[in-house]
XYZ file of C-alpha atoms in Angstrom:
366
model
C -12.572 5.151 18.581
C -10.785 6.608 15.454
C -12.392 5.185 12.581
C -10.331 3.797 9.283
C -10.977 2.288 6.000
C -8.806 -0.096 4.053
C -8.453 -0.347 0.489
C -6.492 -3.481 -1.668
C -5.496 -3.724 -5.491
C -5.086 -7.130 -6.580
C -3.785 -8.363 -9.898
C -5.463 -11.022 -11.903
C -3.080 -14.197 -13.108
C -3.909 -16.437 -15.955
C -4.752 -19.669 -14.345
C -2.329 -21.606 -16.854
C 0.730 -19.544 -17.449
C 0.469 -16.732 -14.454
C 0.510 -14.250 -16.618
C -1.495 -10.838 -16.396
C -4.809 -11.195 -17.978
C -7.204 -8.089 -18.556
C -10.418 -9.909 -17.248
C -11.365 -7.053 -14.751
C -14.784 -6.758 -16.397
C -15.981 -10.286 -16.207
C -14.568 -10.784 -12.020
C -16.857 -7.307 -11.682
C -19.763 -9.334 -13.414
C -19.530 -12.248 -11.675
C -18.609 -10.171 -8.250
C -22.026 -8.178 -8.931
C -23.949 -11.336 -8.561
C -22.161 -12.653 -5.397
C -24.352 -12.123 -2.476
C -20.926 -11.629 -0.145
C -20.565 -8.644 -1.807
C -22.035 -5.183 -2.669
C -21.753 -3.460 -5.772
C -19.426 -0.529 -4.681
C -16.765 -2.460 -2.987
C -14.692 -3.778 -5.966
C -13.935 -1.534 -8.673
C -11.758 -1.367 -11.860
C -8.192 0.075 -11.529
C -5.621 1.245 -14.285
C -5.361 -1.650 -15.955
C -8.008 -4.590 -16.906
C -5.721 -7.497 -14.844
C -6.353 -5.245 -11.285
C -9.381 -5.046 -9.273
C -9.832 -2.914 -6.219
C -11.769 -3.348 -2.846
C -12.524 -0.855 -0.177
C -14.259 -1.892 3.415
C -16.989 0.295 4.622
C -15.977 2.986 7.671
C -14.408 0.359 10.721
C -14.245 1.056 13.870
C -12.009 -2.287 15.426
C -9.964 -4.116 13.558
C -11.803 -7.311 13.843
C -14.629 -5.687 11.409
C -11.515 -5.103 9.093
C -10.076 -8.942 8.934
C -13.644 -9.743 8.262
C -13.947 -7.200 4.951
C -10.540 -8.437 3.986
C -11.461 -11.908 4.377
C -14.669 -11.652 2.376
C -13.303 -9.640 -0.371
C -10.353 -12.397 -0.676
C -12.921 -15.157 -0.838
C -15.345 -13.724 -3.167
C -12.739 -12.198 -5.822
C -10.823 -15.790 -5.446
C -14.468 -17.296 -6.244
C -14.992 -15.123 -9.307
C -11.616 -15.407 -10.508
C -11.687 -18.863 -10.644
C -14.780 -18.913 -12.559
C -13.337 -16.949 -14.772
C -10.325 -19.063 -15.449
C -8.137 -16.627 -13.313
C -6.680 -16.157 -10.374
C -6.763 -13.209 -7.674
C -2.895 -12.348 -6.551
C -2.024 -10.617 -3.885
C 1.468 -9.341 -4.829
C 2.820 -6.111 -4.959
C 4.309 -7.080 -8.535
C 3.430 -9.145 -11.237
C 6.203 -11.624 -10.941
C 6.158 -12.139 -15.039
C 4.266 -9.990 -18.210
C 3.404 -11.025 -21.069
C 5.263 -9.496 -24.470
C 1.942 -7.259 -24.845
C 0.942 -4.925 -22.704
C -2.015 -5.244 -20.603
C -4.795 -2.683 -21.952
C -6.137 0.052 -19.846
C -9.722 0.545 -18.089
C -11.795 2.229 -20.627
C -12.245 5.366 -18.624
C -11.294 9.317 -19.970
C -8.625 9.631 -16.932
C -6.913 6.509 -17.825
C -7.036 7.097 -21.333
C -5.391 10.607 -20.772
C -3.119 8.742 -18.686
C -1.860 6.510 -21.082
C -1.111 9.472 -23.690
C 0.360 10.778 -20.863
C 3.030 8.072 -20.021
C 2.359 5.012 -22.238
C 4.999 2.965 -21.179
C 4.960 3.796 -17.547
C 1.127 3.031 -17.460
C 1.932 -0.333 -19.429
C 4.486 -1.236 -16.179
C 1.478 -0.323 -13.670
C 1.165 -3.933 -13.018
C 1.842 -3.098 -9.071
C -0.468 -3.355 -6.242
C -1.109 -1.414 -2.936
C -2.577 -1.230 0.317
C -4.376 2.015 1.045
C -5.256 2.767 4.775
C -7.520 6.047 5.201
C -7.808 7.209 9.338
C -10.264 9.929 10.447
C -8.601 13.304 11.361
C -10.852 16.430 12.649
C -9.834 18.712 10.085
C -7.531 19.478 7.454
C -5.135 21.303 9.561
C -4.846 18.549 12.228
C -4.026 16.520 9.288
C -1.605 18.265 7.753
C 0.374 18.050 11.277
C 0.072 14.497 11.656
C 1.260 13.986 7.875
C 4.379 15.978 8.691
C 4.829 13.184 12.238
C 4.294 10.506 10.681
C 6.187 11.077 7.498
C 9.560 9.640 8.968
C 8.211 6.429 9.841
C 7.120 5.826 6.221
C 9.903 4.157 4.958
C 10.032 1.550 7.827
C 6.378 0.700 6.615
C 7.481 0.593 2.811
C 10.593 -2.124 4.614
C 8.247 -4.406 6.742
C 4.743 -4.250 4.173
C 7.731 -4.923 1.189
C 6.013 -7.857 -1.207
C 7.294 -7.259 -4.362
C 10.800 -8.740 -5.251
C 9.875 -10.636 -8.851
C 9.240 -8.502 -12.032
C 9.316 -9.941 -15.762
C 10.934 -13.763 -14.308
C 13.066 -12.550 -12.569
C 14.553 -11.493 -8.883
C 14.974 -7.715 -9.097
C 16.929 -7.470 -5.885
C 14.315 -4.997 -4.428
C 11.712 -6.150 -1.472
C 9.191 -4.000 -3.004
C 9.911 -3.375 -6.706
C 6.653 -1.424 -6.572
C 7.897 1.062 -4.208
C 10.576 1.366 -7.535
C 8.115 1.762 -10.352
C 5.737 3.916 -8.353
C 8.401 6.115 -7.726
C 8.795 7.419 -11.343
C 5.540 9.512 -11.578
C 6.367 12.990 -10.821
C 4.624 13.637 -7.707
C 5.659 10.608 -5.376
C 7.702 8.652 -2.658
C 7.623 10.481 0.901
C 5.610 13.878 1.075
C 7.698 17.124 1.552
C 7.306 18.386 4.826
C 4.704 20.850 4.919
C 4.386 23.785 7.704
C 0.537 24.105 8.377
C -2.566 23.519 6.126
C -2.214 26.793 4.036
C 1.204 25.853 2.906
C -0.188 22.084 1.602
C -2.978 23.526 -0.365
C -0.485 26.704 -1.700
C 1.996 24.242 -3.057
C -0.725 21.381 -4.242
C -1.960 24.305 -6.272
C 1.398 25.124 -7.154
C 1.733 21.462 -9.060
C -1.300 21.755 -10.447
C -0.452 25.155 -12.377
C 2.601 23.580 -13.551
C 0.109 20.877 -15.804
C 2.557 18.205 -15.153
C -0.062 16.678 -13.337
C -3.700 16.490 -14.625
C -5.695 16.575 -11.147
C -5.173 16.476 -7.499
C -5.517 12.286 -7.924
C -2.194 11.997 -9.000
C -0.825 13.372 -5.756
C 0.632 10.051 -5.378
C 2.942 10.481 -2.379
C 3.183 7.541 -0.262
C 1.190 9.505 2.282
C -1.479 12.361 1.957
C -4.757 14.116 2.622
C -7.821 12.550 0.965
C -9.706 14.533 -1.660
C -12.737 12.780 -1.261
C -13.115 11.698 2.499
C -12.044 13.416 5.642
C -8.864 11.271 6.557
C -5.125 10.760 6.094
C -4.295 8.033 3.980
C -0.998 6.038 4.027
C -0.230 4.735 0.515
C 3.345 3.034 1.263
C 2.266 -0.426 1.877
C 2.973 -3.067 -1.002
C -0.670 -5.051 -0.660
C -0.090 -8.052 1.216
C 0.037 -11.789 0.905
C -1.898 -12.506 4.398
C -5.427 -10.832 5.634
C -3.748 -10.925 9.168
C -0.923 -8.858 7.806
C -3.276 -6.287 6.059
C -4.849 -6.280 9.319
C -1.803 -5.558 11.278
C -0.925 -2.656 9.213
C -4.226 -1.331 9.804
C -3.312 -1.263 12.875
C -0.520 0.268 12.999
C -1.604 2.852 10.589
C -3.969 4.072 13.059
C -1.948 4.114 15.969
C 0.405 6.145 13.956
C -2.130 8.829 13.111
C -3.547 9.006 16.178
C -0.012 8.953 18.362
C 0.581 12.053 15.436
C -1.910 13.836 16.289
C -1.571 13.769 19.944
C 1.593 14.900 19.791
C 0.981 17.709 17.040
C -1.532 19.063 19.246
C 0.962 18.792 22.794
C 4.137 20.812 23.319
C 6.240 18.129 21.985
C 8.846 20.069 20.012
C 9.153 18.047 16.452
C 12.023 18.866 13.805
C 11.297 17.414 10.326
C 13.518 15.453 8.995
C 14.742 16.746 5.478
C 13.439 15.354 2.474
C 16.939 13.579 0.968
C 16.994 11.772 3.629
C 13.691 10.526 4.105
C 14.073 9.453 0.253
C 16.921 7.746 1.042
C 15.748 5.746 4.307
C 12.516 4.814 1.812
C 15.068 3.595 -1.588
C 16.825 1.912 1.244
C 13.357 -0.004 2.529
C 12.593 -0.985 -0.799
C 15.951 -2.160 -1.613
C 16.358 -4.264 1.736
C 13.240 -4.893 3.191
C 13.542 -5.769 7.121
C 17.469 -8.030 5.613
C 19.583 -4.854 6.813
C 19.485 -2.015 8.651
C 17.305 0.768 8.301
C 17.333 4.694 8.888
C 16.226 5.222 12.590
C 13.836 8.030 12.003
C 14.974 9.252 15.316
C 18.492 9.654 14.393
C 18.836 9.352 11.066
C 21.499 6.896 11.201
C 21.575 2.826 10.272
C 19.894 0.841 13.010
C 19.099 -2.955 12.645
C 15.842 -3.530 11.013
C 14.295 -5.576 14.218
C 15.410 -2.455 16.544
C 13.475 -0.064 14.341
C 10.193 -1.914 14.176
C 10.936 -2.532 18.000
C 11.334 1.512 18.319
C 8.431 1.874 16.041
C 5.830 -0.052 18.658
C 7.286 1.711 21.618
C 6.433 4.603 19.508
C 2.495 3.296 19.022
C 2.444 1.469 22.279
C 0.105 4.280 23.958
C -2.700 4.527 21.242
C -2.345 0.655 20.315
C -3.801 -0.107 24.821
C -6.331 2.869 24.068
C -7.632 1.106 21.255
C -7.090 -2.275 22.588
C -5.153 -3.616 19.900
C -1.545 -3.846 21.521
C -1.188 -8.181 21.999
C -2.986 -8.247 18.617
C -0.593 -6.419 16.396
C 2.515 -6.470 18.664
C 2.091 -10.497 17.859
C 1.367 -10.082 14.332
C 4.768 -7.943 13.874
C 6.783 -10.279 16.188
C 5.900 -13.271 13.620
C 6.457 -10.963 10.554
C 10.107 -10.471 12.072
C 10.382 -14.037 12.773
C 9.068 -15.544 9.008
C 9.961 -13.082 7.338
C 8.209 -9.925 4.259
C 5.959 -11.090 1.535
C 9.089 -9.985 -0.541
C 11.128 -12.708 2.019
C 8.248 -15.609 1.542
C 8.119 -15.131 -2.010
C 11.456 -15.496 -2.679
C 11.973 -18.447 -1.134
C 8.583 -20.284 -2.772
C 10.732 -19.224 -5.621
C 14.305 -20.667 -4.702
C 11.706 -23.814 -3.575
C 9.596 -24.292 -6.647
C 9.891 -22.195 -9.067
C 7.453 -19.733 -10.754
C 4.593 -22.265 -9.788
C 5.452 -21.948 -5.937
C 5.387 -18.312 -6.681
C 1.652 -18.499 -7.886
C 0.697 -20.798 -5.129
C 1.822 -18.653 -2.581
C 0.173 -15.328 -3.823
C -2.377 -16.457 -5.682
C -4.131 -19.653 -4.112
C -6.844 -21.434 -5.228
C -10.247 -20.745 -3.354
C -10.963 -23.895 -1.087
C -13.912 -25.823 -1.941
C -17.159 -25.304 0.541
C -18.296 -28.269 2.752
């Protein structure tokens, strides 16, 4: 079994007024002491209202859901303690008129000189998902197959529509806001390991870019572990749906490199348009068509996920997860995004449905 890794950012809410509130270092505290969790699974982020978890190496998915579950429960635990709340929202829906300040760490104080007022906006959170490749080369081939089928993840994992109060007619505003650093959105298309490493190094002499972390294309080859991580999910509102993605992910790599190392001929698709599908996924979500990455050409959104699961159907039976996540997207199609569920808590409620949707209160214990 291929193994994977999940990682989640989630953004801490005031517990009166929902606002962003830098109180990182105290959930880390109090996460420290909680017996559900180990030291090196929740860490700081950019800013001091994020925290981050990462599972251990998985090898099902049901050893994911029950990381994902955990984590939720113990940061929703601390939080509360705290006088917080633990979001999980690709957004913060509002901001306060002073920015939120950064971790005290040298990279994310060079950051800040860097781009003060686009760190200040970081107030986004994703969904990492890192699956085990052989080798850099094998990777590199599978990042060029699976790099088409990006933007349909950015459309169905969108959870991010509210920003400062407001509707910002996006699905995944983060998708938006991410997108302004100037190595991001959908990877070029590379030709073979040599030519990612050449032009990587050809970034990094331009000193735009400080290191090979800010590589922040919505897909990529880990610096640290030997996997391909997808970076195009908006974190999500459910554990199920993280879970679902997870599997997907997977089946994607795997069904990539399959086919990368068959005679399947493969033309990539050219970068405009693969920038354009992805604006278009974070503009509409799974409410309009999107680009088939067969064809290049509209499709209806519930077609394309359809095409997409043909597409995984294979390596989904191999790894027994095909009822599991093949029920998981038919009931994401039926209820709709994060971005979709939010916005109606909103058209419902109010800001305060908002909160209670992403951000909900731990449950008391019997």
């Amino acid at each position: 079994m291929v193994t994977l890794g999940v990682e989640e950012e989630y953004l801490l809410l005031d517990a009166e007024t929902a606002l962003p509130v830098p109180k990182a270092p105290q959930i880390l505290a109090a996460a420290g002491l909680n017996p559900m969790l180990s030291c090196d699974e929740v860490q700081n982020e950019l800013l001091q209202a994020q925290v981050e978890v990462a599972t251990p190496v998985c090898a099902e998915l049901d050893e994911v859901e029950d990381h994902v579950r955990r984590f939720r429960l113990a940061l929703a635990a601390a939080a509360d303690g705290a006088g917080c709340r633990v979001a999980a929202a690709g957004a913060a829906p509002v901001a306060g008129r002073r920015p939120v300040p950064v971790t005290d760490k040298p990279r994310y104080r060079m950051m800040l000189a860097d781009a003060a007022h686009l760190v200040e906006e970081q107030l986004i959170c994703g969904m990492h998902i890192h699956v085990a490749i052989p080798d850099r080369a094998a990777g590199v081939l599978a990042l060029g197959r699976i790099r088409p089928w990006l933007p349909v993840l950015v459309a169905m994992g969108a959870n991010s529509p509210l920003w400062e109060g407001g509707d910002t007619g996006f699905a995944s505003w983060r998708t938006v806001v991410f997108g302004r650093w100037p190595v991001s959105g959908p990877p070029p298309g590379f030709r073979d390991a040599a030519d990612y490493e050449a032009r990587v190094r050809a970034l990094l002499a331009t000193g735009v870019i400080r290191d090979r972390g800010q590589l922040y294309w919505q897909a990529r080859l880990s610096e640290r572990y030997p996997t391909l991580e997808v970076r195009a999910l908006d974190v999500q509102l459910r554990a199920g749906t993280a879970v679902m993605f997870a599997g997907i992910v997977r089946a994607l790599v795997v069904t990539a490199l399959r086919e990368s190392g068959g005679a399947a001929p493969f033309v990539s698709p050219e970068q405009e348009i693969v920038h354009a599908a992805g604006w278009h996924a974070a503009r509409h979500g799974l409410n309009d068509v999107l680009v088939d990455p067969h064809s290049g050409r509209p499709r209806p959104a519930r077609e394309v996920v359809e095409s997409l699961l043909e597409h995984l159907t294979p390596a989904l039976d191999e790894a027994g997860d095909t009822v599991r996540v093949t029920s998981s997207v038919h009931r994401l199609l039926d209820q709709g995004t994060g971005a979709a569920l939010q916005r109606e808590a909103m058209s419902r409620g109010g800001l305060d449905s908002v909160v209670e949707l992403i951000a909900p209160l731990p449950k008391p214990g019997p």
